[in-house]
CSV table of N, CA and C in Angstrom, one decimal:
chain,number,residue,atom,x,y,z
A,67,UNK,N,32.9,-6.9,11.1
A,67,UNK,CA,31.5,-7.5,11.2
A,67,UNK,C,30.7,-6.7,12.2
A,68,UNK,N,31.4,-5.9,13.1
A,68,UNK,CA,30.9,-5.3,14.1
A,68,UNK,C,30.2,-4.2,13.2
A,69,UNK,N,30.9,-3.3,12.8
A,69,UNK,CA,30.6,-2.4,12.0
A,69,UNK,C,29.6,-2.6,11.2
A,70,UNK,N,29.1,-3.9,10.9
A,70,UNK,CA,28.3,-4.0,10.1
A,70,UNK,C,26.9,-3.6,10.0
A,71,UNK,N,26.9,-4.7,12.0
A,71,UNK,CA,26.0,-5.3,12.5
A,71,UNK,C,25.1,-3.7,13.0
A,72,UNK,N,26.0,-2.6,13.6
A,72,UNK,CA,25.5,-1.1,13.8
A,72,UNK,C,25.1,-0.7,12.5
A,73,UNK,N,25.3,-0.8,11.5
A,73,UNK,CA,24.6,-0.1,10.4
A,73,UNK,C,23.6,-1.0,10.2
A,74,UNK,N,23.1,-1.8,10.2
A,74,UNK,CA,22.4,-2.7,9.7
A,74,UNK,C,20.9,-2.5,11.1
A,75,UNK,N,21.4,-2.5,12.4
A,75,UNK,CA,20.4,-2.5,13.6
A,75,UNK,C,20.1,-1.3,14.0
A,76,UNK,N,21.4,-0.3,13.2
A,76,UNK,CA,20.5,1.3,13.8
A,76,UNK,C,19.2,1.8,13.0
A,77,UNK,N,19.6,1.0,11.4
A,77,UNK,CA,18.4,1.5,11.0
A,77,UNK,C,17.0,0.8,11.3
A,78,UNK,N,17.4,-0.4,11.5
A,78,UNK,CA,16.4,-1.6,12.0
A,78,UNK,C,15.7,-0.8,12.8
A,79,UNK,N,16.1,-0.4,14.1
A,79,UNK,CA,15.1,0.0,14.9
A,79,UNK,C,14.7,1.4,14.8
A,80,UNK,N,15.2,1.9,14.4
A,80,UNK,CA,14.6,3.5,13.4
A,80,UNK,C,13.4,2.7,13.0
A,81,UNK,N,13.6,1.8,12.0
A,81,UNK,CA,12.0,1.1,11.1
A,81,UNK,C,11.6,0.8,12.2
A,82,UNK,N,11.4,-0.3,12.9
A,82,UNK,CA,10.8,-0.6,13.9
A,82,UNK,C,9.8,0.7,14.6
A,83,UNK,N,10.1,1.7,14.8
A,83,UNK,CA,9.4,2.6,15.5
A,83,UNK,C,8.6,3.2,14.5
A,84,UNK,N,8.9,3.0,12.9
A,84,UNK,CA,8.3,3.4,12.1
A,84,UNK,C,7.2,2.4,11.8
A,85,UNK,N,7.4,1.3,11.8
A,85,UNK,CA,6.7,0.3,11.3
A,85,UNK,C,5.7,0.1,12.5
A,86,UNK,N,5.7,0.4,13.5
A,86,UNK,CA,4.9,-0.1,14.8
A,86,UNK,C,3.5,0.2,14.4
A,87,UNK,N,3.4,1.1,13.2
A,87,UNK,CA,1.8,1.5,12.9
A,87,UNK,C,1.4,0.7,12.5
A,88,UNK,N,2.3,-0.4,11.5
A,88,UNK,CA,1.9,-0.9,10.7
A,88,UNK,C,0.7,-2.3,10.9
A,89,UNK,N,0.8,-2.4,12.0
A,89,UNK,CA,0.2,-3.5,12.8
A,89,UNK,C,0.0,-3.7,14.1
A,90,UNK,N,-0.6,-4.1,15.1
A,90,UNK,CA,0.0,-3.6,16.8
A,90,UNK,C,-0.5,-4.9,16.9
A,91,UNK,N,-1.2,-5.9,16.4
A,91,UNK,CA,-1.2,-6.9,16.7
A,91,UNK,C,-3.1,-7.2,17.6
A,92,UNK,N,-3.5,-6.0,17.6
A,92,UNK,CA,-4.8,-6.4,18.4
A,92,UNK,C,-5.6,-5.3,17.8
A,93,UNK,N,-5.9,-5.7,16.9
A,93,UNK,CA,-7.1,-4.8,16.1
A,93,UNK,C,-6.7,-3.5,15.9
A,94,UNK,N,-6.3,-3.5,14.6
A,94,UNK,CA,-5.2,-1.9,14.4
A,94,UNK,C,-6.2,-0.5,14.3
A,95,UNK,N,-7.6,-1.2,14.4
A,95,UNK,CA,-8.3,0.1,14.0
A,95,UNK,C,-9.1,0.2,15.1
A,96,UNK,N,-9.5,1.6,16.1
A,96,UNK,CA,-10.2,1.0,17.3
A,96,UNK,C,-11.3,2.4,17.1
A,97,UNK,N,-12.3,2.6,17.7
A,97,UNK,CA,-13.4,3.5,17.7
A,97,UNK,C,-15.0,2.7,18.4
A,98,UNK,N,-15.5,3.7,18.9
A,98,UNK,CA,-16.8,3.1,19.0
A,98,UNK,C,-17.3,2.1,18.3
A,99,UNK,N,-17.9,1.6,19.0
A,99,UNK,CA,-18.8,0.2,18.7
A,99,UNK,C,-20.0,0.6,17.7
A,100,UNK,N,-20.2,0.3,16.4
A,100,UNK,CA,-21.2,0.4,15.8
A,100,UNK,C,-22.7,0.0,15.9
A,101,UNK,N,-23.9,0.9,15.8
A,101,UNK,CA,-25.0,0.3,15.9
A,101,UNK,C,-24.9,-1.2,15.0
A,102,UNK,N,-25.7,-2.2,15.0
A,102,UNK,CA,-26.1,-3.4,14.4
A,102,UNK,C,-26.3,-3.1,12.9
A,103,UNK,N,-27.5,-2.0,13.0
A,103,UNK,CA,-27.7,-1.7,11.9
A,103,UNK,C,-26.7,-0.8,10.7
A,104,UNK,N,-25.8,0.1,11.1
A,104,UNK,CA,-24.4,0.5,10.5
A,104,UNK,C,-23.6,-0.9,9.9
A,105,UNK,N,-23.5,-1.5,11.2
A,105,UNK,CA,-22.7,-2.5,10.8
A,105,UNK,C,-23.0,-3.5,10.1
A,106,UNK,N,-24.3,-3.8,10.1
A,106,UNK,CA,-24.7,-4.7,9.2
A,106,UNK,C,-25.2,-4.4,7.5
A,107,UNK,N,-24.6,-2.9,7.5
A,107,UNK,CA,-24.5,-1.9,6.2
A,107,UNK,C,-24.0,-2.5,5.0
A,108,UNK,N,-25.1,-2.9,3.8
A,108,UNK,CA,-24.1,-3.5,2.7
A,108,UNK,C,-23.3,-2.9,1.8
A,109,UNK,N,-21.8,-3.1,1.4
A,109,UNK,CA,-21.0,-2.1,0.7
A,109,UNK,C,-21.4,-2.7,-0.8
A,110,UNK,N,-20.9,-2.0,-1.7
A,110,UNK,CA,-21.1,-2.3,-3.1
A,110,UNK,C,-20.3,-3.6,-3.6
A,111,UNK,N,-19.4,-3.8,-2.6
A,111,UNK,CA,-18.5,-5.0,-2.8
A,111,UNK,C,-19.1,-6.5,-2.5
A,112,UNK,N,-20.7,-6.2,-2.3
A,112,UNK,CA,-21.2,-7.3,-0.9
A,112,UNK,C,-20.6,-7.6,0.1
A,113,UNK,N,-20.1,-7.0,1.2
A,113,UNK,CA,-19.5,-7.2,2.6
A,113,UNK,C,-20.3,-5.8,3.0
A,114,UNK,N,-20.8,-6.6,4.5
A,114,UNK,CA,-21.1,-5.3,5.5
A,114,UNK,C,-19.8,-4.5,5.5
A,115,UNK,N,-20.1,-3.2,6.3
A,115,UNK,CA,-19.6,-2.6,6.7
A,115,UNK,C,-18.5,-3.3,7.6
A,116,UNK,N,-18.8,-3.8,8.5
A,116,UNK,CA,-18.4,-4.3,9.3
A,116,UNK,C,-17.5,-5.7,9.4
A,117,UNK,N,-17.7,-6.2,8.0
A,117,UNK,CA,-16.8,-7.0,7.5
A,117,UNK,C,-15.7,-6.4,6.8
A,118,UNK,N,-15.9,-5.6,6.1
A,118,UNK,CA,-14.9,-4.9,5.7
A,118,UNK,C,-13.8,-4.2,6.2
A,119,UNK,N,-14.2,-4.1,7.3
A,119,UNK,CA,-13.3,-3.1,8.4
A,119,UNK,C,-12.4,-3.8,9.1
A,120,UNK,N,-13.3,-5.3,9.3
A,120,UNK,CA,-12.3,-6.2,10.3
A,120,UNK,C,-11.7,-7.3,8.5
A,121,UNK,N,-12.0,-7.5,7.8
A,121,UNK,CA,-10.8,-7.6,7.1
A,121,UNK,C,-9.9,-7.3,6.3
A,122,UNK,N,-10.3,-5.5,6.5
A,122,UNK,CA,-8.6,-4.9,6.4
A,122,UNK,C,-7.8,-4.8,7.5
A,123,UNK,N,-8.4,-4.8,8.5
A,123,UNK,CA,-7.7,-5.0,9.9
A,123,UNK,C,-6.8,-6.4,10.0
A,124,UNK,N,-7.6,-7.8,9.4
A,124,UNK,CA,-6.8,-8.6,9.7
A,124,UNK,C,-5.6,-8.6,9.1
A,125,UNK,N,-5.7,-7.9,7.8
A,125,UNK,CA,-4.7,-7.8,6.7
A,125,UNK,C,-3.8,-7.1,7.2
A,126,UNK,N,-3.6,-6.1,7.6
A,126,UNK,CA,-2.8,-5.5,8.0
A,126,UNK,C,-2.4,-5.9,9.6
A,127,UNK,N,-2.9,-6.4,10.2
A,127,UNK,CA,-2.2,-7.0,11.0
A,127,UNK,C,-1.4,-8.3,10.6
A,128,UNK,N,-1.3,-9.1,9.2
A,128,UNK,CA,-0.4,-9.7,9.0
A,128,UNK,C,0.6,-9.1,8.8
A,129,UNK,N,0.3,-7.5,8.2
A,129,UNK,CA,1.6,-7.3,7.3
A,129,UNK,C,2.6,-6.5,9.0
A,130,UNK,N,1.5,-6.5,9.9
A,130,UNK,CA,2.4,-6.1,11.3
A,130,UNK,C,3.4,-7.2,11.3
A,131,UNK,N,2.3,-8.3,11.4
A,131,UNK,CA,3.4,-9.4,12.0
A,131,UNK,C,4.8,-9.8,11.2
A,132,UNK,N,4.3,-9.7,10.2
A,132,UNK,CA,5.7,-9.7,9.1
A,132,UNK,C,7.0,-8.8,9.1
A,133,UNK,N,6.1,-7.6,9.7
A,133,UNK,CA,7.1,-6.3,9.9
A,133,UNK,C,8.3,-7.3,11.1
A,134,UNK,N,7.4,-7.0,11.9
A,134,UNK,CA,8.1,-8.0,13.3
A,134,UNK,C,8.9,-8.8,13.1
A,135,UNK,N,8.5,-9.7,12.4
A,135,UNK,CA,9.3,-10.7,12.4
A,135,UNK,C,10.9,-10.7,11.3
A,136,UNK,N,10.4,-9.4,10.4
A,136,UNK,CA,11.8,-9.3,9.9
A,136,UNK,C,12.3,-8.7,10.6
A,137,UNK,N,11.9,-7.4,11.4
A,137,UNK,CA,12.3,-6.2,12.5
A,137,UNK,C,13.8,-7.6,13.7
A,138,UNK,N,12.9,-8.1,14.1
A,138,UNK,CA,13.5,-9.2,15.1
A,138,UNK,C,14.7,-9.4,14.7
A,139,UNK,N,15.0,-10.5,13.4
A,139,UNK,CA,15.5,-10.8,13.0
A,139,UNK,C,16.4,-9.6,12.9
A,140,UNK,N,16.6,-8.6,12.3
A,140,UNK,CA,17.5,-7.9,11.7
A,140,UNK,C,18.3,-7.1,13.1
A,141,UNK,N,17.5,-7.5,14.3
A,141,UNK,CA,18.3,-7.2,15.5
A,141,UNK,C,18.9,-8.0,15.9
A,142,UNK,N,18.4,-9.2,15.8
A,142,UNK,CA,19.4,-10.8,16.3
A,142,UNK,C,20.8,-10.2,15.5
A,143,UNK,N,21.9,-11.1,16.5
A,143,UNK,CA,23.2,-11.1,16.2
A,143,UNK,C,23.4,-12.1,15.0
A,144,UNK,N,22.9,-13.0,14.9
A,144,UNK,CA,22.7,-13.4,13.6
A,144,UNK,C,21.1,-13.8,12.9
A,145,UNK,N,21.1,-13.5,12.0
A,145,UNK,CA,19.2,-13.2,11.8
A,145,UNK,C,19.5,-14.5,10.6
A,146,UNK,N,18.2,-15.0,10.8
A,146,UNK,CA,18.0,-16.1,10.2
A,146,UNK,C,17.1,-16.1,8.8
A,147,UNK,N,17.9,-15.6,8.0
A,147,UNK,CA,17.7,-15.3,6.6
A,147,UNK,C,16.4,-15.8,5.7
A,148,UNK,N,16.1,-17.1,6.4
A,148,UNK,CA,14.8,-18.0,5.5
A,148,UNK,C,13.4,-17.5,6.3
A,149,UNK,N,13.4,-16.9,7.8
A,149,UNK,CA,12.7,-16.3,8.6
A,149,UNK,C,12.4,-14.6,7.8
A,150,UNK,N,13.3,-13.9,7.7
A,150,UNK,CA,13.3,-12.4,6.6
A,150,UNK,C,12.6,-13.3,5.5
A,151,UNK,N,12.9,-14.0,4.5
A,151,UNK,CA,12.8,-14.1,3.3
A,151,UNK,C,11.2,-14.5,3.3
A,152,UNK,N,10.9,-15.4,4.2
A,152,UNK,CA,9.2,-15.6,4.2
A,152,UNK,C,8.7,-14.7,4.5
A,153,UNK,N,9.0,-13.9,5.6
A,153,UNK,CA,8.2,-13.0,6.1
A,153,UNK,C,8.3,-11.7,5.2
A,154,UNK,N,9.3,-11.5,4.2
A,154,UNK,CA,9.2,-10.0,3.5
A,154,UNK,C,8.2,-11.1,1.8
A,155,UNK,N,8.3,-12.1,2.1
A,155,UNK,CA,6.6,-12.3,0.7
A,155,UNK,C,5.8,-12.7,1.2
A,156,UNK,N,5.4,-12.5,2.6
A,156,UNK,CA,4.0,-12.4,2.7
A,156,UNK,C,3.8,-10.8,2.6
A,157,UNK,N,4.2,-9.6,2.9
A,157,UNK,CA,3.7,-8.3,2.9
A,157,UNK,C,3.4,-8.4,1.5
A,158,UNK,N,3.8,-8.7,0.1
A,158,UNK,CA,3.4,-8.3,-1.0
A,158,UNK,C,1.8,-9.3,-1.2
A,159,UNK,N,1.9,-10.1,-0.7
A,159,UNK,CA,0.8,-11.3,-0.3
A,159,UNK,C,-0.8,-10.5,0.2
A,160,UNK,N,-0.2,-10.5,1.4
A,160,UNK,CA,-0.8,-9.6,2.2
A,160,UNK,C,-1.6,-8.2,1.8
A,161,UNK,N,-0.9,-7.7,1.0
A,161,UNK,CA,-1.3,-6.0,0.4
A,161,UNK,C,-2.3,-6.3,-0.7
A,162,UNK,N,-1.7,-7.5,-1.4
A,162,UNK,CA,-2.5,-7.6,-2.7
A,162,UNK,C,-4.3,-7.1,-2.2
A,163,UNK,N,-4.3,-6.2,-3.2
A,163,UNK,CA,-5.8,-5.6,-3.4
A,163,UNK,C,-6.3,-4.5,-2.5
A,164,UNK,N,-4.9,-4.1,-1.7
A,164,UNK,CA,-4.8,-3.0,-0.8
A,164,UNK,C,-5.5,-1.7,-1.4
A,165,UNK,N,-5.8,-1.1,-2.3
A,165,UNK,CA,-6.5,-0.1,-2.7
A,165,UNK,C,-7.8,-0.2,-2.5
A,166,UNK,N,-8.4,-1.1,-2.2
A,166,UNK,CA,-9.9,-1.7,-2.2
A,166,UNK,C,-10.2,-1.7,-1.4
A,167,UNK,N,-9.5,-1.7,-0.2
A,167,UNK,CA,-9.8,-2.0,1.1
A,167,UNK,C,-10.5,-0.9,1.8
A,168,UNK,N,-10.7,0.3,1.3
A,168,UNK,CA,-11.5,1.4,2.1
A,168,UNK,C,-12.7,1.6,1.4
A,169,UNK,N,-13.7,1.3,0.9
A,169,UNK,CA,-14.8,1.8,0.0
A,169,UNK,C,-15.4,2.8,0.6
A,170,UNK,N,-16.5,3.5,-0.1
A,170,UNK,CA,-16.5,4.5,0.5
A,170,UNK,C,-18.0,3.5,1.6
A,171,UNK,N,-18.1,4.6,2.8
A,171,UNK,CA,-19.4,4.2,3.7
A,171,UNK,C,-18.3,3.3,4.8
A,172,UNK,N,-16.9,3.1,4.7
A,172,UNK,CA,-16.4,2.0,5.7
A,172,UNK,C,-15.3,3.0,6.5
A,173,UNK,N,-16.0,3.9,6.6
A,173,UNK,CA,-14.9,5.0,7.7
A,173,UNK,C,-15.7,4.6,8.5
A,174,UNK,N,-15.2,6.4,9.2
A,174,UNK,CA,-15.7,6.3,10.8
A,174,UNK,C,-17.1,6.5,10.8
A,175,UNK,N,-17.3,7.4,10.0
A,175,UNK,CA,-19.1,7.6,9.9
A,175,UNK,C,-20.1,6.4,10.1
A,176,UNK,N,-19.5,5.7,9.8
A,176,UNK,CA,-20.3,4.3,9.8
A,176,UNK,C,-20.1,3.6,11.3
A,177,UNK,N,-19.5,4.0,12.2
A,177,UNK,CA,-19.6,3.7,13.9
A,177,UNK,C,-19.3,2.7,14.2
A,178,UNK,N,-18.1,1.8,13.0
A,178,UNK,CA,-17.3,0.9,13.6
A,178,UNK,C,-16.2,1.2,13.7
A,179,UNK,N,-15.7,0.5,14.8
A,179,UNK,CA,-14.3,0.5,15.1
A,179,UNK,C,-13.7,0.6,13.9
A,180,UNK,N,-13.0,1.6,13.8
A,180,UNK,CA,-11.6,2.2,12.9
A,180,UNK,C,-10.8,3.0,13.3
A,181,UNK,N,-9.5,3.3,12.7
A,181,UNK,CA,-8.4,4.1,12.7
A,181,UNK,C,-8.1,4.8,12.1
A,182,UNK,N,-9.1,4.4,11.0
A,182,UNK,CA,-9.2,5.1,10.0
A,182,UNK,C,-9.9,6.9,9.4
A,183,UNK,N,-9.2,7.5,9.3
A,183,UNK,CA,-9.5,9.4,9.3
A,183,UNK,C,-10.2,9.4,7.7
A,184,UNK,N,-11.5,10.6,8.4
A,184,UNK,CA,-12.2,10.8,6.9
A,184,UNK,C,-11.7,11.9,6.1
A,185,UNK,N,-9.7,11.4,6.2
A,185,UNK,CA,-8.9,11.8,4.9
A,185,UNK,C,-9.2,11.2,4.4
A,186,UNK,N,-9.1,10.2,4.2
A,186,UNK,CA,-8.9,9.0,3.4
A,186,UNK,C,-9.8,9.5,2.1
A,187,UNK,N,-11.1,9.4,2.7
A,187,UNK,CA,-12.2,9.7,1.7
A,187,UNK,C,-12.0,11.0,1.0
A,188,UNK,N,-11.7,12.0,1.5
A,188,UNK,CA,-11.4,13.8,1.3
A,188,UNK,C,-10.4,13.5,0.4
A,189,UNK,N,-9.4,12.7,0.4
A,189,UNK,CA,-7.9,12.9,-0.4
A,189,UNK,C,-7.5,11.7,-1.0
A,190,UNK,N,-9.0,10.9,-1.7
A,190,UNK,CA,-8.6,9.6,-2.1
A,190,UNK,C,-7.5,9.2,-3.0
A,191,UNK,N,-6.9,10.4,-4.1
A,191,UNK,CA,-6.6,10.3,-5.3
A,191,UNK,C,-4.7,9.8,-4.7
A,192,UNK,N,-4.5,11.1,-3.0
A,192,UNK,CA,-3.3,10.9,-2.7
A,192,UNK,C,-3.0,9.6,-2.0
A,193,UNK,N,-4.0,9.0,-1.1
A,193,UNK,CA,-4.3,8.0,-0.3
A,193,UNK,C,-4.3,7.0,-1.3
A,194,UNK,N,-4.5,6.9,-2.1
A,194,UNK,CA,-4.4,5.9,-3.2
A,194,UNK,C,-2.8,5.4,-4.1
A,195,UNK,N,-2.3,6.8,-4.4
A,195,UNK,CA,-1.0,6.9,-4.7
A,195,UNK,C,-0.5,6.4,-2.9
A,196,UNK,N,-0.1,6.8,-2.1
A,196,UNK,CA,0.7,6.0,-0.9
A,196,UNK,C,0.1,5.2,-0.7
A,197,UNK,N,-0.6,4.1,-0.8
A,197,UNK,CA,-0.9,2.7,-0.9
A,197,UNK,C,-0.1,2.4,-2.2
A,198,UNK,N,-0.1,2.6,-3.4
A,198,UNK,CA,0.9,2.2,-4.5
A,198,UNK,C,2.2,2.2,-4.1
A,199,UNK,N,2.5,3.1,-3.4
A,199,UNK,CA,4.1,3.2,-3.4
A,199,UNK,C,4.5,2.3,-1.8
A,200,UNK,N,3.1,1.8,-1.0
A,200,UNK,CA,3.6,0.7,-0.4
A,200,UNK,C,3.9,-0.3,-0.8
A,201,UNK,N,3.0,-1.0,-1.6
A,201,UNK,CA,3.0,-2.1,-2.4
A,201,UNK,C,4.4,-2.0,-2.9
A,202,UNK,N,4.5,-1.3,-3.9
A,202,UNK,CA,6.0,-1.4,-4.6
A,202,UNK,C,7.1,-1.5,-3.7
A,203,UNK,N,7.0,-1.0,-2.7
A,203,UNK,CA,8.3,-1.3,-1.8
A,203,UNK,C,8.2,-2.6,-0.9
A,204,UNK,N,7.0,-3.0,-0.7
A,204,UNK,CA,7.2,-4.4,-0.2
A,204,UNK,C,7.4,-5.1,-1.4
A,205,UNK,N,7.1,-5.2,-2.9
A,205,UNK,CA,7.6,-5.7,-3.4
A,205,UNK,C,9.1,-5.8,-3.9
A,206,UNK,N,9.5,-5.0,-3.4
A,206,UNK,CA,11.1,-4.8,-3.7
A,206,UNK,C,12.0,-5.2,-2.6
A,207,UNK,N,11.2,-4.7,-1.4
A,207,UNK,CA,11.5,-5.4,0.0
A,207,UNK,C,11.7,-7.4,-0.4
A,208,UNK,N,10.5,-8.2,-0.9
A,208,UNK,CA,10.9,-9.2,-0.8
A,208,UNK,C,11.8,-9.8,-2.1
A,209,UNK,N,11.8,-8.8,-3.0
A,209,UNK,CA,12.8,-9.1,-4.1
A,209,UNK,C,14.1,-9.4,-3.3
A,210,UNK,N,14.7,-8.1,-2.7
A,210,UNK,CA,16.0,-7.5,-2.0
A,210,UNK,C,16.1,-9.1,-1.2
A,211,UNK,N,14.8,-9.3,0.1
A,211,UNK,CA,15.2,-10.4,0.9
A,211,UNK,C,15.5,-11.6,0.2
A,212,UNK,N,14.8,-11.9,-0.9
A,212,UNK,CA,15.0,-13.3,-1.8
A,212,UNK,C,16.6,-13.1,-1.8
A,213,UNK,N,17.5,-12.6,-2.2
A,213,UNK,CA,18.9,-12.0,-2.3
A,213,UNK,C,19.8,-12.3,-1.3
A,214,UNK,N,19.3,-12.1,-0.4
A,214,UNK,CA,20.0,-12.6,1.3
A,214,UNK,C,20.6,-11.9,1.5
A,215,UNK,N,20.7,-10.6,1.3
A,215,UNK,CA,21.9,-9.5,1.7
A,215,UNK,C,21.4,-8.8,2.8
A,216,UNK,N,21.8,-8.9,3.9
A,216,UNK,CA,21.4,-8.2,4.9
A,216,UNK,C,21.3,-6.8,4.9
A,217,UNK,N,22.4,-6.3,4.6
A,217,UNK,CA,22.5,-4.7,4.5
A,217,UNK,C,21.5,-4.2,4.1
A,218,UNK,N,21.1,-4.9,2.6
A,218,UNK,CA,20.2,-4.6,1.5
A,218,UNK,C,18.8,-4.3,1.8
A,219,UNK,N,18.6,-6.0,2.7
A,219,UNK,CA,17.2,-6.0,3.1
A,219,UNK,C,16.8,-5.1,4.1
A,220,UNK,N,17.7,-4.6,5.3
A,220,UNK,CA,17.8,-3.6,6.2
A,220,UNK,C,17.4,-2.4,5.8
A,221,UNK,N,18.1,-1.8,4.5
A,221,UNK,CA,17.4,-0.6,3.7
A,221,UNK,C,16.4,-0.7,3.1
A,222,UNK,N,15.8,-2.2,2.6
A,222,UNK,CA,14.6,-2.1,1.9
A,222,UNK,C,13.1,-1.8,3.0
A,223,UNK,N,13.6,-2.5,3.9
A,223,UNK,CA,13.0,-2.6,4.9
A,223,UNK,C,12.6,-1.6,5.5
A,224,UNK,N,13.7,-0.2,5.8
A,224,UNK,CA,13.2,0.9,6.4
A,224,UNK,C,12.8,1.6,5.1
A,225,UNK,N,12.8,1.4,3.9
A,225,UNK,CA,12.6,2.4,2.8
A,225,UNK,C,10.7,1.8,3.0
A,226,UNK,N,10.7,0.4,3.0
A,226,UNK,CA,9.1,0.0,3.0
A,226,UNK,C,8.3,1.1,4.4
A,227,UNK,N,9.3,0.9,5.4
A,227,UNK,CA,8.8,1.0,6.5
A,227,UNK,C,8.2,3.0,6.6
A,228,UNK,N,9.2,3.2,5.6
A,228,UNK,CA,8.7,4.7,5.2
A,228,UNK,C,7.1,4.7,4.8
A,229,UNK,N,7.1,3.8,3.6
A,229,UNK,CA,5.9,4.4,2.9
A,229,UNK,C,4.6,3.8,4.0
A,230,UNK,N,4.7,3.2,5.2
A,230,UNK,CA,3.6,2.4,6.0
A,230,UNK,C,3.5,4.2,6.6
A,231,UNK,N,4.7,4.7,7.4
A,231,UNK,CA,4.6,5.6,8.0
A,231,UNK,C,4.1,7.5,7.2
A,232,UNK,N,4.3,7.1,5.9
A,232,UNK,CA,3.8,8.3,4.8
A,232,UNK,C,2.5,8.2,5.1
A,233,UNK,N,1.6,7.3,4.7
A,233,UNK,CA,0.5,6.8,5.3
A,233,UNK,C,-0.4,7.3,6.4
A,234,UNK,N,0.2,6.5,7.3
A,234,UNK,CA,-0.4,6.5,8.5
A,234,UNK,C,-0.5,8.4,9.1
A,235,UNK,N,0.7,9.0,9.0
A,235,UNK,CA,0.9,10.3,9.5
A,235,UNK,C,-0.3,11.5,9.0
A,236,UNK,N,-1.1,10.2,7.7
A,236,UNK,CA,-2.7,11.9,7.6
A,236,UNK,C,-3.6,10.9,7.4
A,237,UNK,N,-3.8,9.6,7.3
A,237,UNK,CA,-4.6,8.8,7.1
A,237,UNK,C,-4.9,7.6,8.1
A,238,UNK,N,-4.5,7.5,9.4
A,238,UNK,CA,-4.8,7.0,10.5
A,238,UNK,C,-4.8,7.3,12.0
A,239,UNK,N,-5.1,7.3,12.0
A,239,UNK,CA,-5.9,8.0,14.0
A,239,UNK,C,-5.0,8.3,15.1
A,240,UNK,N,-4.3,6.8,15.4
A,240,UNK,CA,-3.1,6.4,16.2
A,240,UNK,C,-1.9,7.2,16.4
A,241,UNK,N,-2.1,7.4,15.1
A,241,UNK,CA,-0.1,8.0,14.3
A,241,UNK,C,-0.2,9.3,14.8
């Protein structure tokens, strides 16, 4: 069991350092403070600018806290399986509609707080494709967790925790 518990927490925290982008828990996107009038910029979605920005922020800081909370868990000596299992279906929850979340006009150009790089916009087609292949892996992430196999969920988890970190490494500020 010992044996187990080291394969299962080395890669845990490997993800954990990967996953740390994925959320930090206090406004994941930071930058100068926007004029009023920027931020009170309407997108084609009907949301300001500035709505926009802080509700992909909030979103993604669920899917932090979910990281966390399965992260935790999979370092506890014994992890509490129904704790993983809720928290890996809120990330597919969470993400729903995740390609929408950047329109164009809601970067940095627009002088609100983001973390967000005007890749995004420059390389939408790839930035688009790794948001797909997040989604799919949190969805397979909470398939695996429904399952209760630790091992499993431990690999699904750093395999998700990949595609947050594919991401972040040309499409966010922090990373």
């Amino acid at each position: 069991m010992k044996t187990l518990r080291v394969k299962i927490v080395a890669p845990a925290i490997a993800t954990i350092m990967l996953l740390s982008a994925c959320g930090d828990g206090g406004g994941s996107e930071a930058a100068p403070e926007a004029s009023s009038e920027a931020a009170s910029a309407e997108l084609p979605n009907g949301m300001t600018i500035k709505e926009q920005i802080e509700a992909r922020q909030g979103q993604l800081e669920k899917v932090g806290d979910a990281f966390k909370a399965i992260s935790d868990q999979l370092k506890a000596s014994t992890p509490d399986i129904a704790i993983i299992q809720e928290a890996a279906a809120a990330v597919p929850e969470a993400t729903e509609g995740m390609a929408d979340w950047w329109p164009e006009g809601s970067g940095p150009e627009s002088g609100v707080e983001t973390d967000a790089l005007p890749a995004i916009w420059e390389n939408m087609a790839d930035f688009q494709e790794k948001v797909g292949n997040m989604q799919e892996a949190a969805a397979n992430l909470n398939t695996v967790a429904q399952g209760g196999d630790i091992a499993a969920i431990g690999e699904a988890f750093k395999t998700t925790g990949g595609t947050c970190k594919a991401c972040h490494d040309d499409y966010r500020l922090d990373d």
